[in-house]
Amino acid sequence: RISSEKKKAAFTDAEHCTMQRVQAAVGLLLMFHSLISMQHFRSFAKATESEESPPLDIIVECLIGMGLCVLAVISASGNFLPIKAAPYAAKMSYETIGYRPDFAIFNHRGKTLSQIR
């Protein structure tokens, strides 16, 4: 049986995930709208041959959209681990920490040299 606390926690996690998706979607929409506004501004500036800087509202809209997207991604990543690896590394053996299967080379010249002798 699932306790009511676990049901509540699962509902909260699902609700949190939905909130992150909504936040990311709103951020992307704001950035897309600022992109369209910037393209419209650039075409207007080309037509009038003026060299103005982009309007402040476009820049602010883009920064708010980017901030929303960054916050959504950071909050979706889960809990952060401490920088100190001592509590985690203490449980592991040295062979486990130092094992790098990508650096294990089995086809090397030593095999060929041993066959020549």
C-alpha angles and dihedrals in degrees: 000000000000114000121231090248092059091047090050092048092049091049090049091050092050091047090049091051091051091050091052091051092049091048092050092047092051090048092050092047091051091049091047091050091050089050091054091046091050092050090050090049092049093050090048091049091050092050093050093037092229125144103213126151116251116276117268094238091061092050093047091047091052092048093049091049091049091048092051091050092048092049091048092052094045093049091046092056093075130224119349120237122228117264093233108087095193097102092049097038093049090066093051128077122235091249090057094048096045097041111114111172092185090067096050106110119190101168105068138130093266089075092054094043092053090055093052094057 
